CSV table of C-alpha atoms and ligand atoms in Angstrom, one decimal:
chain,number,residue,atom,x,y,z
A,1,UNK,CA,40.0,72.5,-5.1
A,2,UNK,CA,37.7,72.6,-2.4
A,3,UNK,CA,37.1,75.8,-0.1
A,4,UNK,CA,35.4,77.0,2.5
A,5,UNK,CA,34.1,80.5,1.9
A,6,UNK,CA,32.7,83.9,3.3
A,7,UNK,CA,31.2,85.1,0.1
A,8,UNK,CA,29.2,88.2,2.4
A,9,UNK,CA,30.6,88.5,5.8
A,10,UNK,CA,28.0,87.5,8.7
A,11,UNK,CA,28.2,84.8,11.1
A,12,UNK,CA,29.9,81.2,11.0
A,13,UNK,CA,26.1,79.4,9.5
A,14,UNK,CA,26.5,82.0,6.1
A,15,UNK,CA,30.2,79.9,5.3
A,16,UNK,CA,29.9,77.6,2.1
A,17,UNK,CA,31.7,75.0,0.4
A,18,UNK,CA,33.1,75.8,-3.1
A,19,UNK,CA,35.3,74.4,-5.8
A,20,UNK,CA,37.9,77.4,-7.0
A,21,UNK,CA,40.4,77.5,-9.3
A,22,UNK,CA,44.2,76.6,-7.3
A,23,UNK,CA,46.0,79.8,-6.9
A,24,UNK,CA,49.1,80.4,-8.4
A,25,UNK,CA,52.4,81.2,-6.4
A,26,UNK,CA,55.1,84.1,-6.2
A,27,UNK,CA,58.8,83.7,-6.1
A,28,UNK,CA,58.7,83.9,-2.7
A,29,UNK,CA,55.3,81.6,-2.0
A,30,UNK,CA,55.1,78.1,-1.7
A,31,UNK,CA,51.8,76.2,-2.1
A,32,UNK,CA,50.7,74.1,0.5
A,33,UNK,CA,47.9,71.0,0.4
A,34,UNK,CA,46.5,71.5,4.0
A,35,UNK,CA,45.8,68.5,6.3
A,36,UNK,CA,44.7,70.3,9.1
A,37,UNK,CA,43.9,73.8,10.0
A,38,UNK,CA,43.1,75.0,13.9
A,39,UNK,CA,40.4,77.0,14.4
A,40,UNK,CA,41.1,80.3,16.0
A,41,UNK,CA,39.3,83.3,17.8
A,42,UNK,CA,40.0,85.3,14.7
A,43,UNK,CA,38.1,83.2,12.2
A,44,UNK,CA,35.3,84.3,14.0
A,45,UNK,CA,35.4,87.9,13.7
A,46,UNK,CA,37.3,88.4,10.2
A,47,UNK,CA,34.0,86.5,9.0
A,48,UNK,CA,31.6,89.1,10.5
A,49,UNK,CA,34.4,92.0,9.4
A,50,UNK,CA,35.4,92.4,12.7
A,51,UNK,CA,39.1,91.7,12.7
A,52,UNK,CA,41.9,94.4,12.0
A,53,UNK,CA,42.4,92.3,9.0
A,54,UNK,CA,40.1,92.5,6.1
A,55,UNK,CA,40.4,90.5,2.7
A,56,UNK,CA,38.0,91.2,-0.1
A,57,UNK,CA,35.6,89.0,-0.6
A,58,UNK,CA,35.1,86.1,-1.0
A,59,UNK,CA,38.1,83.9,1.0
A,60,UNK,CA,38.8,81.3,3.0
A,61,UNK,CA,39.2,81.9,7.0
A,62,UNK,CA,42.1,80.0,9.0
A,63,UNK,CA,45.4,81.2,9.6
A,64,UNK,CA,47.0,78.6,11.5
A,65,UNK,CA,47.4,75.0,9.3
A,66,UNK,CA,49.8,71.6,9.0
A,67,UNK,CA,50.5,70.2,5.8
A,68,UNK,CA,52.6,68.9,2.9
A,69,UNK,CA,54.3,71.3,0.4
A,70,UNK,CA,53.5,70.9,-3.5
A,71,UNK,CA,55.0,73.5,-5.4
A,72,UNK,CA,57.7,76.2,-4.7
A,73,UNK,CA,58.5,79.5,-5.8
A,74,UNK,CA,62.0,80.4,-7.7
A,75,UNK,CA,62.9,82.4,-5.0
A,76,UNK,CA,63.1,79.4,-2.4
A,77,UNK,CA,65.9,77.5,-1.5
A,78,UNK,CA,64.9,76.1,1.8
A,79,UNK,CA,61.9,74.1,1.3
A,80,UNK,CA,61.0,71.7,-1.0
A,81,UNK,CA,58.4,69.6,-2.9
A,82,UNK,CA,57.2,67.1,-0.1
A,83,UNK,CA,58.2,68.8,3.0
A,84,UNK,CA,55.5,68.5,6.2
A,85,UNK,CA,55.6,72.2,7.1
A,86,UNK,CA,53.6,74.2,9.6
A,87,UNK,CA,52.3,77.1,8.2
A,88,UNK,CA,50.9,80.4,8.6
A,89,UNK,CA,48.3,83.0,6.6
A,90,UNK,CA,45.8,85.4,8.1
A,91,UNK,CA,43.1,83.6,6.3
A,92,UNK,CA,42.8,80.9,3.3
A,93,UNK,CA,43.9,77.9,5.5
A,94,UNK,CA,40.2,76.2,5.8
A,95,UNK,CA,40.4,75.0,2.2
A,96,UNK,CA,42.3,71.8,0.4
A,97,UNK,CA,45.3,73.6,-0.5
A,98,UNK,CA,46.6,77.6,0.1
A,99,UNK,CA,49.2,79.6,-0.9
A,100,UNK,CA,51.6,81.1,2.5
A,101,UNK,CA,54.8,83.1,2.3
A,102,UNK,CA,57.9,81.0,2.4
A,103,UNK,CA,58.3,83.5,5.6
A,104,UNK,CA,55.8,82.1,7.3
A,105,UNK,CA,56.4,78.3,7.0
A,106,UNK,CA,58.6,76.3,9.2
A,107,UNK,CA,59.3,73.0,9.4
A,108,UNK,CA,57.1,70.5,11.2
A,109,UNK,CA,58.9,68.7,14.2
A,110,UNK,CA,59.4,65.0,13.5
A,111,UNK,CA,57.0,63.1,15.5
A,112,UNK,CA,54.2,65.2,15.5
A,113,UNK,CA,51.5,65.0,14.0
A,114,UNK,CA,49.2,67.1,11.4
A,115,UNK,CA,46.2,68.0,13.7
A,116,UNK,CA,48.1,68.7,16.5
A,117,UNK,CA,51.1,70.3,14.0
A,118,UNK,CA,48.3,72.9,13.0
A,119,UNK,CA,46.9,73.9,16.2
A,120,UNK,CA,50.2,73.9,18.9
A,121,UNK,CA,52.2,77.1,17.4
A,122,UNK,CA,49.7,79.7,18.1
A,123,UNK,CA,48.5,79.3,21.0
A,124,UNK,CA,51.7,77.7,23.1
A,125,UNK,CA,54.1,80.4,21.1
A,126,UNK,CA,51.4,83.1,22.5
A,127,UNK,CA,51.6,81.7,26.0
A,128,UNK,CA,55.6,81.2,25.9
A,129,UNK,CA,56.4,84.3,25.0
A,130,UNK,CA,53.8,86.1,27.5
A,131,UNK,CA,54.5,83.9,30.4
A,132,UNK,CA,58.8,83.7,29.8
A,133,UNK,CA,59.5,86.3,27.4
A,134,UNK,CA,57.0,89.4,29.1
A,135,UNK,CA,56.8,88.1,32.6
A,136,UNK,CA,60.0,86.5,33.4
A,137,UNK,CA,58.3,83.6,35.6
A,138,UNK,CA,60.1,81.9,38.1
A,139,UNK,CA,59.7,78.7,39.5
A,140,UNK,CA,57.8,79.3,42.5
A,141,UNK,CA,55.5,82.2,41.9
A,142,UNK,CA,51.9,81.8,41.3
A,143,UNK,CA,50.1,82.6,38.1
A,144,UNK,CA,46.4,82.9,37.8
A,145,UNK,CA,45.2,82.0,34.3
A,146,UNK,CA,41.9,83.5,33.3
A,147,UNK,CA,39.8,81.8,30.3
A,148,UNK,CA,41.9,78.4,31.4
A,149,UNK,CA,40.3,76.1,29.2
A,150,UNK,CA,40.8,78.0,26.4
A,151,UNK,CA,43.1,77.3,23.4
A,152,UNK,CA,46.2,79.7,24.9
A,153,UNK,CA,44.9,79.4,28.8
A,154,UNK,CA,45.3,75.8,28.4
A,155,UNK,CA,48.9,76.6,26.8
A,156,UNK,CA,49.4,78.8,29.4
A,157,UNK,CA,48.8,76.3,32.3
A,158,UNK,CA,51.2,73.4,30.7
A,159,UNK,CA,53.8,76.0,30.2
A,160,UNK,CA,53.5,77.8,33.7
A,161,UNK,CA,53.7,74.1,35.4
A,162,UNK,CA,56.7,73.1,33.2
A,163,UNK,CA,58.6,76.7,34.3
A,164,UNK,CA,58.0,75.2,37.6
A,165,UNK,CA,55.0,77.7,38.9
A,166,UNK,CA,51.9,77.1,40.9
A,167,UNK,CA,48.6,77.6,38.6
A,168,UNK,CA,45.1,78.8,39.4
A,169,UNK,CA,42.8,78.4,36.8
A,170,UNK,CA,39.8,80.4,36.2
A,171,UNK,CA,36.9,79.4,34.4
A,172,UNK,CA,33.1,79.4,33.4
A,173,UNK,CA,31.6,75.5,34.1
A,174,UNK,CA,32.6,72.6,36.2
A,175,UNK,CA,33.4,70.4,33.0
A,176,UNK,CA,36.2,73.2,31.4
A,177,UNK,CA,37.7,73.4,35.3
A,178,UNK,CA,38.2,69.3,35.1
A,179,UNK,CA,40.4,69.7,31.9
A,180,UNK,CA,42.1,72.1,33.3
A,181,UNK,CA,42.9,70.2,35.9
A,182,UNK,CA,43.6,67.2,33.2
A,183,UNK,CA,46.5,69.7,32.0
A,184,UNK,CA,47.9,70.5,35.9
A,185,UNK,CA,46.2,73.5,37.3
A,186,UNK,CA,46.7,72.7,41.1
A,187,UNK,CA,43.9,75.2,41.7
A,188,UNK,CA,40.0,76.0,40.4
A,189,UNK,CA,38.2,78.8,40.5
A,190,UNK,CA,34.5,79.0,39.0
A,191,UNK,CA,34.2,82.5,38.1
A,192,UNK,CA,30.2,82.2,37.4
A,193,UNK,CA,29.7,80.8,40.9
A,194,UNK,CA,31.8,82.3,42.9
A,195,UNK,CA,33.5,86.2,43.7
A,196,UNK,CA,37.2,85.9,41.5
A,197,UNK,CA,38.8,88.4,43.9
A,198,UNK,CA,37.4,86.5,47.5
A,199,UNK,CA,39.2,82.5,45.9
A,200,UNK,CA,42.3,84.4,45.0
A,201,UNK,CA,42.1,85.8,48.5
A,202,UNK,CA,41.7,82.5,50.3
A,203,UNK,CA,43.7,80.7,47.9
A,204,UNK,CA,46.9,82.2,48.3
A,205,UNK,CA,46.2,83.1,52.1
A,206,UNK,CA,45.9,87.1,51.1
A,207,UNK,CA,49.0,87.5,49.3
A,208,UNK,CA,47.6,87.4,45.8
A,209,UNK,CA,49.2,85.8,42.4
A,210,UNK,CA,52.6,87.0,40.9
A,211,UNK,CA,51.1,86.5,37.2
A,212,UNK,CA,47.8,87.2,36.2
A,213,UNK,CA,47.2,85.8,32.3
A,214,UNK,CA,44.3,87.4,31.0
A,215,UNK,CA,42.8,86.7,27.1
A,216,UNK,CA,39.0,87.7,28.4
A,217,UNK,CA,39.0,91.1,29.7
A,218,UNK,CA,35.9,92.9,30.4
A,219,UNK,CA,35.0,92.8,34.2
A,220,UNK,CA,37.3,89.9,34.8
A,221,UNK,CA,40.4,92.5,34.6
A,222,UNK,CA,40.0,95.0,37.2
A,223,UNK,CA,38.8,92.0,39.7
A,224,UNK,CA,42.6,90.1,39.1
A,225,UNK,CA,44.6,93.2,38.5
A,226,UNK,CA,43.0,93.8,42.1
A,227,UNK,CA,44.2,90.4,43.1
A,228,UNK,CA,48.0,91.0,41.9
A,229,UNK,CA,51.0,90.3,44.4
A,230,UNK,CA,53.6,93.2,45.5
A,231,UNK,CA,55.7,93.3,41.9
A,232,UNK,CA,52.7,91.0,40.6
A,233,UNK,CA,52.8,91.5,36.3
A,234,UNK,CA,49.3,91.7,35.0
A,235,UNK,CA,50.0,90.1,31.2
A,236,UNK,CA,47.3,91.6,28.5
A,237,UNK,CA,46.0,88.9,26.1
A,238,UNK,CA,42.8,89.3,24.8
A,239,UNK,CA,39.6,90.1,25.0
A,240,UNK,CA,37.3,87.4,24.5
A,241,UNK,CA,34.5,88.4,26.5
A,242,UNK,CA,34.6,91.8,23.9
A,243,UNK,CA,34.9,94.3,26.4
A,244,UNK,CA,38.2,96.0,26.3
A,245,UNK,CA,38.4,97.0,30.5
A,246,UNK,CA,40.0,100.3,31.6
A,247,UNK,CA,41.2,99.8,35.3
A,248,UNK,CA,42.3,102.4,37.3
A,249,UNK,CA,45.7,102.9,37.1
A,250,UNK,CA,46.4,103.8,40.7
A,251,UNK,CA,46.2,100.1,41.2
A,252,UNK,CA,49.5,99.9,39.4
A,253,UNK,CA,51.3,102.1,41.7
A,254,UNK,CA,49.3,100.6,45.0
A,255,UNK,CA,50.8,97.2,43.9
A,256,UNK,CA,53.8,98.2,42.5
A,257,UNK,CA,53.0,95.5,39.8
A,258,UNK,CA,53.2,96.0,35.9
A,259,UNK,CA,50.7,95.9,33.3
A,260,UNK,CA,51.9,94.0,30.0
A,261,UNK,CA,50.9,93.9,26.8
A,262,UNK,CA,50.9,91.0,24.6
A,263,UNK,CA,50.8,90.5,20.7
A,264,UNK,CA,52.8,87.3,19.8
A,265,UNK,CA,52.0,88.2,15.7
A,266,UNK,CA,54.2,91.7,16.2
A,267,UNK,CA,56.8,89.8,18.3
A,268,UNK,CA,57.0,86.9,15.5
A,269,UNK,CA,58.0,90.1,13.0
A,270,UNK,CA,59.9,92.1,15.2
A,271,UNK,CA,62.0,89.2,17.0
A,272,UNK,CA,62.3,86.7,14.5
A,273,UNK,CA,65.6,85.0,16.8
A,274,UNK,CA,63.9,84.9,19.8
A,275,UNK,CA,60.9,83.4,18.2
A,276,UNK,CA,63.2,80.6,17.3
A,277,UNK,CA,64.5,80.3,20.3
A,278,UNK,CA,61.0,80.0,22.1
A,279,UNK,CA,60.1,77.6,19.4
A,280,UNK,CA,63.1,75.5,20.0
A,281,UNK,CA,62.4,75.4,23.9
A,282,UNK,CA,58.6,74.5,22.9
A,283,UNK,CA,59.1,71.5,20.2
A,284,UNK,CA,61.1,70.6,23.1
A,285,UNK,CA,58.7,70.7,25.9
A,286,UNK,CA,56.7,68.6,23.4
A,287,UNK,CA,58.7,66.5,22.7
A,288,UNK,CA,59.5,65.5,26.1
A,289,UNK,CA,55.9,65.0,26.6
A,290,UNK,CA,55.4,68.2,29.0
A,291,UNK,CA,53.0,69.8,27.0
A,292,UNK,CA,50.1,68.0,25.7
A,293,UNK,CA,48.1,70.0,23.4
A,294,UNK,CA,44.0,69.5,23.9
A,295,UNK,CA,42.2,68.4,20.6
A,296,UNK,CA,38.4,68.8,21.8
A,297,UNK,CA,37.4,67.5,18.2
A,298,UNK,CA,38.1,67.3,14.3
A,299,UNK,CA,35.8,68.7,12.0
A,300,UNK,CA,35.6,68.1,7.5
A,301,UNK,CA,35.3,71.3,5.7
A,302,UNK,CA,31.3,71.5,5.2
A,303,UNK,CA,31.3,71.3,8.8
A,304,UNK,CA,33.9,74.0,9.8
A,305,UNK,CA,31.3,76.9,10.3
A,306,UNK,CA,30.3,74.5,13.3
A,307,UNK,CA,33.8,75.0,14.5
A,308,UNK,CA,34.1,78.7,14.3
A,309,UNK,CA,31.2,79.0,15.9
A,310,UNK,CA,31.4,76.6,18.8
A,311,UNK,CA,34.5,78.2,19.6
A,312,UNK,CA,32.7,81.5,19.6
A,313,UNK,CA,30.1,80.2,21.4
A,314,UNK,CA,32.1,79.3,24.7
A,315,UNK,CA,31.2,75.8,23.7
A,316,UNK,CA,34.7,74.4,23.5
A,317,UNK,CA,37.9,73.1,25.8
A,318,UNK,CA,41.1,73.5,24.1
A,319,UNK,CA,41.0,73.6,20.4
A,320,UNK,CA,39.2,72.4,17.3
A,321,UNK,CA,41.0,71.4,13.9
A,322,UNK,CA,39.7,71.7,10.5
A,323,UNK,CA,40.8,69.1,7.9
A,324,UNK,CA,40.0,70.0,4.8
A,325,UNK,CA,41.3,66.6,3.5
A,326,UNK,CA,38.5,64.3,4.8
B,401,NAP,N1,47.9,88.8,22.2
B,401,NAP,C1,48.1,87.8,21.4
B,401,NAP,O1,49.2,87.8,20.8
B,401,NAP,C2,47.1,86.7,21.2
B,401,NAP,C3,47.4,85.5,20.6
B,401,NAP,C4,46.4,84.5,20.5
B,401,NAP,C5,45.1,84.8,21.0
B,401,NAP,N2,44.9,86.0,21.5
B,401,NAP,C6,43.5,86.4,22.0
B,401,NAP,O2,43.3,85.6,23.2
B,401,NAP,C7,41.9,85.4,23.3
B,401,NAP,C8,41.6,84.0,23.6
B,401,NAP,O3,42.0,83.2,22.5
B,401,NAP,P1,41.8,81.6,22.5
B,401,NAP,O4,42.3,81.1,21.2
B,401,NAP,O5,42.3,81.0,23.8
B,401,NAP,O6,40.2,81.6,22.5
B,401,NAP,P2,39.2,80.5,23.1
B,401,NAP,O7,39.8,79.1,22.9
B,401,NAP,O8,37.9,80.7,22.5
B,401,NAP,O9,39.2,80.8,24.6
B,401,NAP,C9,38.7,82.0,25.1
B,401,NAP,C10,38.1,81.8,26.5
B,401,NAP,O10,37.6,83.0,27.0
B,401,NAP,C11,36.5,82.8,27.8
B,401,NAP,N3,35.4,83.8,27.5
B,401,NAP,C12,34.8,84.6,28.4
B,401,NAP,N4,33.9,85.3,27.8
B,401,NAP,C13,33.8,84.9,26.5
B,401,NAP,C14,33.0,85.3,25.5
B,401,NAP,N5,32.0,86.3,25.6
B,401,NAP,N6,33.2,84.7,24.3
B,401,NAP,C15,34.1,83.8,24.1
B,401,NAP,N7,34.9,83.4,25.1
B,401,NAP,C16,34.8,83.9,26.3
B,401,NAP,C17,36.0,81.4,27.5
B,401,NAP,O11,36.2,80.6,28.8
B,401,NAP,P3,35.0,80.6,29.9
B,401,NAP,O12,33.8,80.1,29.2
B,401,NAP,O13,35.6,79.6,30.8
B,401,NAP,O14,34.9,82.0,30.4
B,401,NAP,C18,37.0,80.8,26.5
B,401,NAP,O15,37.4,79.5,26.9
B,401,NAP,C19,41.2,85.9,22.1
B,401,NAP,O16,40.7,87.2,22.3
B,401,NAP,C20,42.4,86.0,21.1
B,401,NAP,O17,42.2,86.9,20.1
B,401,NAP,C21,45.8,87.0,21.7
């Protein structure tokens, strides 16, 4: 089978195209032919050795991936041989088949398909469980989402909208600010052109938002934590920009607002029923047609350096699929 590989870890132009040998499964594994895989920030930094995660070389990158089941281990009783599942590894997906953990698969809704199968989980399960689960949103309240075009800030506006909230979004250009306003943010901000804190000001006549959704960090941070409402919740995603920001902490107390952390990955472990639960309320969401994931663009296997990187790179609204297949 076909794969794309990190043979010596460096950036997304050193990835190649190989043929290896199928791997063979456990008792508990299933293998998988993958039909699309969505590109995630991670790809780009477990390639560079960057990520807390580090397989030996060489592998495959992509963790997130839609596709059809082909053989099961003896262990299994719930899926079978021809089932569309939705699966997920912390690498190996960016390659024509790959072996996950019957653990880690779940069914793909009916109705959906592949592409958007492979790259709606992550990023709307992220923003579901940071915006319902961490910061109890209520209809009404404002949230500011920072990175907004983004593959979970664009998650996070649908999701915010459909709770019933009032979004801001927060971005770099004029072109990501449209699509965010393509997905229902009733409110732009350009944070290249103009001061975060000042529109947030003006924008919610001085009162500031109730939910700030931050995956950047670096100087973004301490600007919207400064911007948070009396009993505001300041929800801790990433940090895409690379700086991790350490904001004084008396701005807690002056607020009376929380700082949460998020890390869907540990919650998925730790709280495998609630998971369910917020996966339930999302296929549903979906299926009603309230959330309408962003596919910026498909890319074949010899081209999925490209991906990584243009993801990396700033360079891309909404997400970007791999499929292997093509
Ligand atoms: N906590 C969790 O459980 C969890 C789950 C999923 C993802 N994450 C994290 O959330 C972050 C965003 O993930 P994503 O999938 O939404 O990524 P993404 O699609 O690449 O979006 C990240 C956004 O961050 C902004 N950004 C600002 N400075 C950047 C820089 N130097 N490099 C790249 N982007 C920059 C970009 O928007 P502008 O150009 O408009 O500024 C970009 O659209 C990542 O750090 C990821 O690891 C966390």
């Amino acid at each position: 089978m076909k794969a794309l590989l990190c043979k010596q870890f460096g950036p997304p132009d050193t990835l190649v195209v190989e043929d290896i040998p199928t791997p063979g499964i456990g008792p508990n594994e299933v293998l998988v032919d993958v039909h699309a895989a969505a590109v995630n920030f991670p790809d780009s930094l477990i390639i560079e050795n960057k990520y807390q995660t580090k397989p030996d070389l060489p592998f495959s990158p992509g963790g997130e991936l839609a596709g059809v089941v082909v053989a099961v281990g003896d262990k299994i009783r719930h899926l079978s041989v021809g089932d569309d599942v939705i699966a997920f590894t912390a690498y190996g997906a960016f390659a024509e088949q790959v072996v996950a953990s019957a653990a880690q698969v779940i069914p793909m809704p009916k109705g959906v398909d592949y592409i958007t199968a492979s790259a709606f989980v992550m990023t709307y399960g992220t923003s579901y469980h940071a915006l319902m689960d961490r910061a109890a949103l209520q209809a009404g309240e404002t949230v500011l989402v920072l990175g907004a075009s983004g593959g979970v800030g664009l998650a996070a506006i649908e999701i915010a909208k459909a709770a019933g909230a009032t979004v801001i979004a927060a971005a770099s250009t004029a072109d990501k600010l449209a699509v965010c306003v393509e997905h229902g943010a009733d409110e732009t901000i350009n944070y290249v052109e103009a001061d975060l804190r000042d529109e947030i000001k003006r924008l919610t006549e001085g009162r500031g938002v109730d939910v700030v959704y931050d995956p950047v960090g670096g100087e973004l941070t301490e600007a919207a934590l400064r911007s948070c409402a009396w009993r505001g919740r300041h929800l801790v995603i990433g940090f895409a920009a690379g700086d991790i920001p350490k904001p004084p902490l008396n701005l807690a107390l002056l607020k009376g607002c929380s700082i949460v952390g998020v890390f869907w990955g540990r919650f998925v472990q730790t709280e495998p029923k609630q998971n369910a639960a917020d996966l339930k309320a999302l296929f549903g969401l979906l299926a009603e047609g309230k959330l309408r994931p962003h596919i910026a663009g498909t890319y074949p296997l010899a081209r999925g350096g490209e991906a990584i990187a243009a993801l990396a790179n700033r360079k891309v609204s909404g997400k970007l699929v791999i499929t292997p297949r093509d």
